[in-house]
Amino acid sequence: MRKIIHVDMDAFYAAIEQRDDPSLRGRPVAVGGSSGRGVVATASYEARRFGVGSAMPSIRAMRLCPDLVFVKPRFDVYKATSRQVRAILERYTPLIEPLSLDEAYLDVTGAAEGTTAVAIARSIKEAIQADTGLTASAGVSFNKFLAKTASGLVKPDGLTVIRPDQAERFLADLPIERFHGVGPATAKRLREHGIAHGRDLQCRSEAEVAAVFGRIGQHFWRIAKAQDERTVEPHRVRKSLSVETTFFEDLRSPSEIQAQLAEIADELALRLTRAGFRGRTLTLKIRYADFDLATRRSTAKAPMLDAADIQAEARRLMGLEPRPSTPIRLLGLGVSADHAEHDSRQMELPLSDASSLEP
Ligand code: TTP
Ligand code: MG
């Protein structure tokens, strides 16, 4: 049985701003641009009580919370703090997989010999507090999905454990929306098929779920059965993730093209979920029968994760293809992280970048 810890800093950018400017403490703070087209990167917990949150247009945030204080992001400070946190994690194990600036998985199966994973998690939280003045929340369990879900259960400053004998019950009660990778559209589809909680997956067979939802359904079925074999990958520096298919016979009819595109979108969503990879840019690749290549690309406000959202955007991009009714031999879809090419360290992969904050 593995021992996995997921560490996630609390209100990361906003907490740093409150730490560095005492006048902001105890007040509702949003990090982001307050201009007409600005977007909130994150909000302090005081602001969240008003419903202010990440990716919300600043105008709306101001309406929800008139006393909201906007602070311009200081990415250099966030990155430096992220490196500091990373250095703390490295005291415990080299098996660290950062997911973003403020989030990482640790495999402490070996490190916990002679102690416990919970004791390590507690010690990490204390060290982060002592060295950075910030709080983190941690989740401890025996797979990645459960550890990540656990870290989100009690926030801020939480430490939540899901033990093997608690997992099945916990997953049974978990609403489908809380499964990482299930966006609003997928949740709606699942609910339409009577799947509202983990238990609705647990009580069906894998084949039954796969027949309706394909491989992404299979993935969530396994997750609901506490089967998540994904390992903690310390050296992965992922910048993009894509899926492409070359067809035995060229695609000619729009309905064929739409069907294949939908399948590729589902497969991509599945891999994104498995990899825990987030990126906002979707790229459609088309190779025509005569080998001419076309790509179409768009960047969303939030990371592309949900199968239905990816499908919808892929269809839109397909509508922009330059040579309609030309036979197609290959279709591909990929998601890439913005500005990832500037950073070689994964801990520095931004969840969003300055351009999304300031028009
Ligand atoms: P999160 O960990 O999602 O959020 P958080 O740390 O602010 O709050 P929580 O206590 O719920 O963990 O993201 C980490 C940082 O990434 C966040 O402080 C700001 C940035 N971010 C964006 O810039 N845009 C986004 O849409 C999200 C979700 C995060
Ligand atoms: Mg966080």
XYZ file of C-alpha atoms and ligand atoms in Angstrom:
389
model
C 0.000 0.000 0.000
C 1.480 3.349 -1.052
C 1.483 6.504 1.065
C 0.793 9.648 -0.906
C 0.611 13.223 0.357
C -0.898 16.066 -1.653
C 0.105 19.545 -0.503
C -1.781 22.625 -1.692
C -1.042 26.147 -0.499
C -4.035 28.122 0.774
C -5.209 31.073 -1.356
C -1.627 31.106 -2.566
C -1.185 34.476 -4.360
C -3.578 36.265 -2.018
C -1.969 34.820 1.111
C 1.428 36.061 -0.075
C 0.016 39.546 -0.620
C -1.536 39.563 2.861
C 1.721 38.335 4.366
C 3.748 41.084 2.711
C 1.287 43.922 3.342
C -0.164 43.825 6.874
C -2.843 46.349 5.900
C -4.408 43.629 3.727
C -4.744 41.078 6.527
C -8.277 40.180 7.516
C -9.632 41.980 4.448
C -11.191 40.643 1.257
C -8.379 40.660 -1.297
C -8.384 39.686 -4.959
C -5.194 39.230 -6.930
C -5.702 40.358 -10.501
C -6.495 43.345 -12.658
C -9.402 45.550 -11.618
C -9.732 47.036 -15.101
C -12.771 46.414 -17.280
C -11.572 43.105 -18.674
C -9.549 41.966 -15.654
C -9.955 38.540 -14.129
C -9.463 37.377 -10.531
C -6.532 34.938 -10.254
C -7.397 34.084 -6.694
C -9.119 35.611 -3.691
C -8.415 35.631 0.039
C -10.707 33.537 2.196
C -12.353 36.758 3.442
C -13.348 37.497 -0.178
C -14.495 33.953 -0.860
C -17.250 34.382 1.715
C -18.808 36.815 -0.756
C -18.559 34.278 -3.553
C -15.446 35.796 -5.152
C -13.172 33.188 -6.736
C -10.573 32.279 -9.350
C -11.254 33.070 -13.007
C -14.146 35.413 -12.156
C -14.352 38.679 -14.113
C -13.177 41.464 -11.787
C -16.291 43.528 -12.487
C -18.479 40.742 -11.150
C -16.205 40.285 -8.125
C -16.552 43.973 -7.272
C -20.323 43.701 -7.488
C -20.342 40.712 -5.132
C -17.960 42.335 -2.678
C -17.857 46.147 -2.823
C -15.007 46.341 -0.263
C -12.795 44.043 -2.296
C -9.180 45.227 -2.515
C -7.466 44.446 -5.823
C -3.750 43.735 -5.822
C -1.601 43.408 -8.931
C 0.087 40.007 -9.202
C 3.804 39.705 -8.443
C 4.734 36.497 -10.208
C 8.417 36.744 -9.294
C 7.501 36.611 -5.591
C 5.079 33.707 -6.164
C 7.771 31.772 -8.006
C 10.377 32.444 -5.338
C 7.940 31.292 -2.643
C 7.124 28.220 -4.703
C 10.845 27.357 -4.829
C 11.043 27.812 -1.058
C 8.148 25.393 -0.564
C 9.742 22.969 -2.994
C 12.976 23.046 -0.964
C 11.007 22.141 2.169
C 9.331 19.191 0.435
C 12.744 17.949 -0.710
C 13.785 17.498 2.930
C 11.313 14.622 3.142
C 11.599 12.784 -0.165
C 12.919 13.195 -3.712
C 9.653 11.683 -4.962
C 7.873 14.972 -5.558
C 5.602 15.732 -8.488
C 4.690 19.394 -8.690
C 1.363 20.142 -10.384
C 1.589 23.897 -10.353
C 3.257 26.684 -8.406
C 1.395 25.837 -5.242
C 0.587 22.143 -5.427
C 2.534 18.876 -5.369
C 2.237 15.162 -4.761
C 4.769 13.320 -2.607
C 5.230 9.572 -2.420
C 6.348 8.989 1.164
C 5.959 5.198 1.212
C 9.679 4.836 1.904
C 10.102 8.041 3.882
C 7.334 7.001 6.296
C 9.201 3.926 7.516
C 9.690 4.382 11.252
C 7.204 7.233 11.272
C 3.835 7.870 9.605
C 2.688 9.716 6.515
C 0.441 11.830 8.728
C 3.401 12.855 10.896
C 5.315 13.824 7.754
C 2.386 15.867 6.466
C 2.117 17.663 9.809
C 5.825 18.379 9.817
C 5.692 19.735 6.240
C 2.857 22.088 7.165
C 4.775 23.355 10.187
C 7.948 23.886 8.175
C 6.056 25.787 5.473
C 4.483 27.983 8.133
C 7.834 28.599 9.827
C 9.834 29.302 6.652
C 7.297 31.167 4.531
C 4.692 32.446 6.980
C 1.996 30.763 4.883
C -0.442 27.931 5.488
C -0.873 24.852 3.355
C -3.497 22.124 3.372
C -2.490 18.501 3.027
C -4.251 15.301 2.122
C -2.897 11.873 2.994
C -4.042 8.623 1.434
C -2.946 5.597 -0.566
C -3.485 6.960 -4.061
C -3.217 10.262 -5.872
C -6.918 10.858 -6.372
C -7.763 10.339 -2.717
C -4.799 12.401 -1.495
C -5.728 15.322 -3.745
C -9.388 15.133 -2.873
C -8.499 14.929 0.815
C -6.370 18.081 0.704
C -9.367 20.024 -0.571
C -11.755 18.811 2.122
C -10.506 21.023 4.930
C -9.075 24.353 3.883
C -7.338 26.547 4.908
C -4.682 24.933 7.123
C -6.250 21.472 6.925
C -4.771 18.025 7.306
C -7.108 15.290 6.127
C -6.467 11.576 6.011
C -8.417 8.981 4.069
C -7.433 5.535 5.317
C -7.847 2.379 3.225
C -10.821 1.180 5.308
C -12.539 4.565 4.844
C -11.976 4.940 1.106
C -14.918 3.008 -0.305
C -17.433 4.747 1.940
C -15.868 8.126 1.266
C -15.984 7.585 -2.505
C -19.583 6.319 -2.309
C -20.718 9.621 -0.805
C -18.606 11.826 -3.099
C -20.722 13.857 -5.559
C -19.674 13.292 -9.142
C -18.767 16.976 -9.552
C -16.006 16.481 -7.009
C -14.222 13.940 -9.171
C -11.216 15.780 -10.560
C -11.706 16.050 -14.322
C -15.493 16.004 -14.291
C -16.605 19.420 -15.459
C -20.157 20.770 -15.523
C -21.002 19.224 -18.899
C -19.725 15.745 -18.036
C -21.443 15.912 -14.658
C -24.728 16.712 -16.376
C -24.336 13.732 -18.713
C -23.443 11.409 -15.844
C -26.414 12.589 -13.794
C -28.708 12.045 -16.767
C -27.601 8.401 -16.624
C -28.310 8.143 -12.918
C -24.724 8.650 -11.809
C -24.722 11.369 -9.160
C -22.315 10.000 -6.534
C -19.424 7.580 -6.396
C -21.777 4.836 -5.216
C -23.612 4.981 -8.553
C -20.355 3.991 -10.251
C -19.437 1.441 -7.578
C -22.688 -0.466 -8.021
C -22.343 -0.727 -11.810
C -19.950 -2.948 -13.694
C -16.937 -1.477 -15.432
C -18.305 -2.675 -18.786
C -21.664 -1.021 -18.183
C -20.051 2.347 -17.484
C -17.601 1.946 -20.378
C -20.433 1.180 -22.796
C -21.993 4.596 -22.176
C -19.013 6.784 -21.375
C -16.086 5.080 -23.074
C -12.629 5.176 -21.593
C -13.226 8.281 -19.542
C -16.091 6.414 -17.890
C -13.791 3.501 -17.190
C -11.293 5.854 -15.596
C -13.876 7.306 -13.210
C -15.242 3.849 -12.455
C -11.781 2.783 -11.313
C -11.321 5.961 -9.317
C -14.650 5.284 -7.572
C -13.388 1.803 -6.716
C -10.290 3.394 -5.121
C -8.194 1.989 -7.957
C -5.786 4.710 -9.007
C -2.408 3.308 -9.917
C -0.922 6.574 -11.214
C 2.536 6.956 -9.762
C 4.146 10.113 -8.436
C 6.384 11.244 -11.292
C 9.229 13.411 -10.043
C 10.822 14.311 -13.354
C 7.918 15.000 -15.570
C 8.032 18.422 -17.106
C 5.007 18.413 -19.266
C 4.256 21.301 -21.551
C 1.526 19.782 -23.649
C -0.522 16.683 -24.088
C -2.085 15.590 -27.337
C -3.909 12.730 -29.021
C -4.018 12.095 -32.752
C -5.384 9.434 -35.040
C -4.487 8.533 -38.604
C -7.459 6.904 -40.299
C -7.378 3.734 -42.368
C -9.678 5.461 -44.787
C -9.803 9.199 -45.282
C -12.725 10.918 -43.602
C -15.132 12.560 -46.010
C -18.503 13.184 -44.416
C -19.053 15.843 -41.745
C -20.772 13.291 -39.515
C -17.769 10.960 -39.664
C -15.459 13.849 -38.894
C -17.581 14.962 -35.929
C -17.727 11.426 -34.539
C -13.965 10.934 -34.754
C -13.296 14.361 -33.309
C -15.554 13.573 -30.347
C -13.674 10.355 -29.682
C -10.313 12.084 -29.810
C -11.635 14.783 -27.454
C -12.752 12.107 -24.967
C -9.407 10.374 -25.126
C -7.624 13.682 -24.596
C -9.800 14.500 -21.582
C -9.021 11.096 -20.138
C -5.292 11.557 -20.527
C -5.431 15.063 -19.120
C -7.215 13.730 -16.079
C -4.784 10.895 -15.644
C -1.798 13.181 -16.002
C -3.282 15.881 -13.796
C -2.168 18.266 -16.550
C -3.725 21.668 -16.953
C -3.471 23.963 -19.926
C -5.688 26.588 -21.448
C -4.735 26.332 -25.121
C -6.442 23.801 -27.364
C -4.920 22.994 -30.752
C -6.700 21.174 -33.559
C -4.465 19.513 -36.139
C -5.762 18.386 -39.521
C -3.771 16.532 -42.136
C -5.582 16.356 -45.437
C -5.418 13.439 -47.857
C -2.836 15.344 -49.909
C -0.680 15.778 -46.751
C -1.387 19.470 -46.473
C -1.396 20.384 -42.764
C -3.649 22.877 -40.984
C -3.818 23.829 -37.329
C -6.357 25.927 -35.458
C -5.838 27.069 -31.891
C -7.731 28.849 -29.143
C -7.012 29.808 -25.554
C -9.678 29.542 -22.888
C -9.973 31.472 -19.630
C -9.603 28.372 -17.504
C -7.699 25.114 -17.991
C -9.292 22.732 -20.508
C -10.144 19.525 -18.645
C -13.714 18.574 -19.264
C -14.447 16.178 -22.150
C -17.618 17.978 -23.194
C -15.929 21.396 -23.133
C -13.059 20.071 -25.219
C -15.520 18.524 -27.660
C -17.436 21.763 -28.011
C -14.307 23.825 -28.581
C -12.910 21.242 -31.013
C -16.123 21.444 -33.035
C -15.833 25.210 -33.112
C -12.217 25.022 -34.302
C -13.225 22.434 -36.894
C -15.659 24.993 -38.231
C -12.665 27.241 -38.914
C -10.749 24.709 -41.001
C -9.442 26.166 -44.257
C -10.470 23.421 -46.689
C -13.955 22.118 -45.896
C -15.000 19.000 -47.818
C -11.376 17.974 -48.490
C -10.767 14.361 -47.359
C -8.911 14.127 -44.039
C -6.325 11.478 -43.182
C -5.382 12.576 -39.663
C -7.029 14.479 -36.826
C -5.359 15.546 -33.596
C -6.215 17.556 -30.514
C -3.765 18.855 -27.947
C -3.777 21.017 -24.839
C -0.770 23.099 -23.943
C 0.175 25.135 -20.919
C 0.642 28.807 -21.556
C 4.151 30.171 -21.381
C 5.374 26.768 -20.243
C 8.293 27.079 -22.630
C 9.763 29.816 -20.437
C 10.088 27.540 -17.453
C 12.020 24.356 -17.247
C 10.964 23.620 -13.695
C 7.523 22.152 -13.444
C 6.889 23.791 -10.107
C 6.866 26.986 -12.110
C 4.267 25.935 -14.617
C 1.754 28.710 -14.199
C -1.905 27.854 -13.850
C -2.532 31.102 -15.567
C -0.335 33.912 -16.693
C -0.153 37.658 -16.646
C -2.030 38.003 -19.923
C -5.112 36.440 -18.413
C -5.042 38.905 -15.568
C -4.327 42.081 -17.455
C -5.752 42.571 -20.929
P -5.301 27.090 -6.381
O -4.527 26.167 -5.511
O -6.368 26.525 -7.252
O -6.008 28.207 -5.483
P -5.487 28.949 -4.196
O -4.182 28.429 -3.729
O -5.516 30.421 -4.482
O -6.631 28.666 -3.159
P -6.943 27.313 -2.366
O -6.801 27.678 -0.935
O -8.334 26.973 -2.732
O -5.932 26.297 -2.815
O -4.328 27.899 -7.327
C -3.054 28.353 -6.891
C -2.736 29.704 -7.475
O -2.798 29.655 -8.895
C -3.698 30.776 -7.051
O -3.314 31.400 -5.838
C -3.673 31.728 -8.214
C -3.346 30.863 -9.398
N -4.552 30.613 -10.215
C -4.816 31.442 -11.301
O -4.038 32.352 -11.580
N -5.938 31.224 -12.045
C -6.829 30.217 -11.758
O -7.847 30.057 -12.456
C -6.543 29.360 -10.639
C -7.502 28.253 -10.275
C -5.402 29.607 -9.904
Mg -3.883 26.353 -3.507
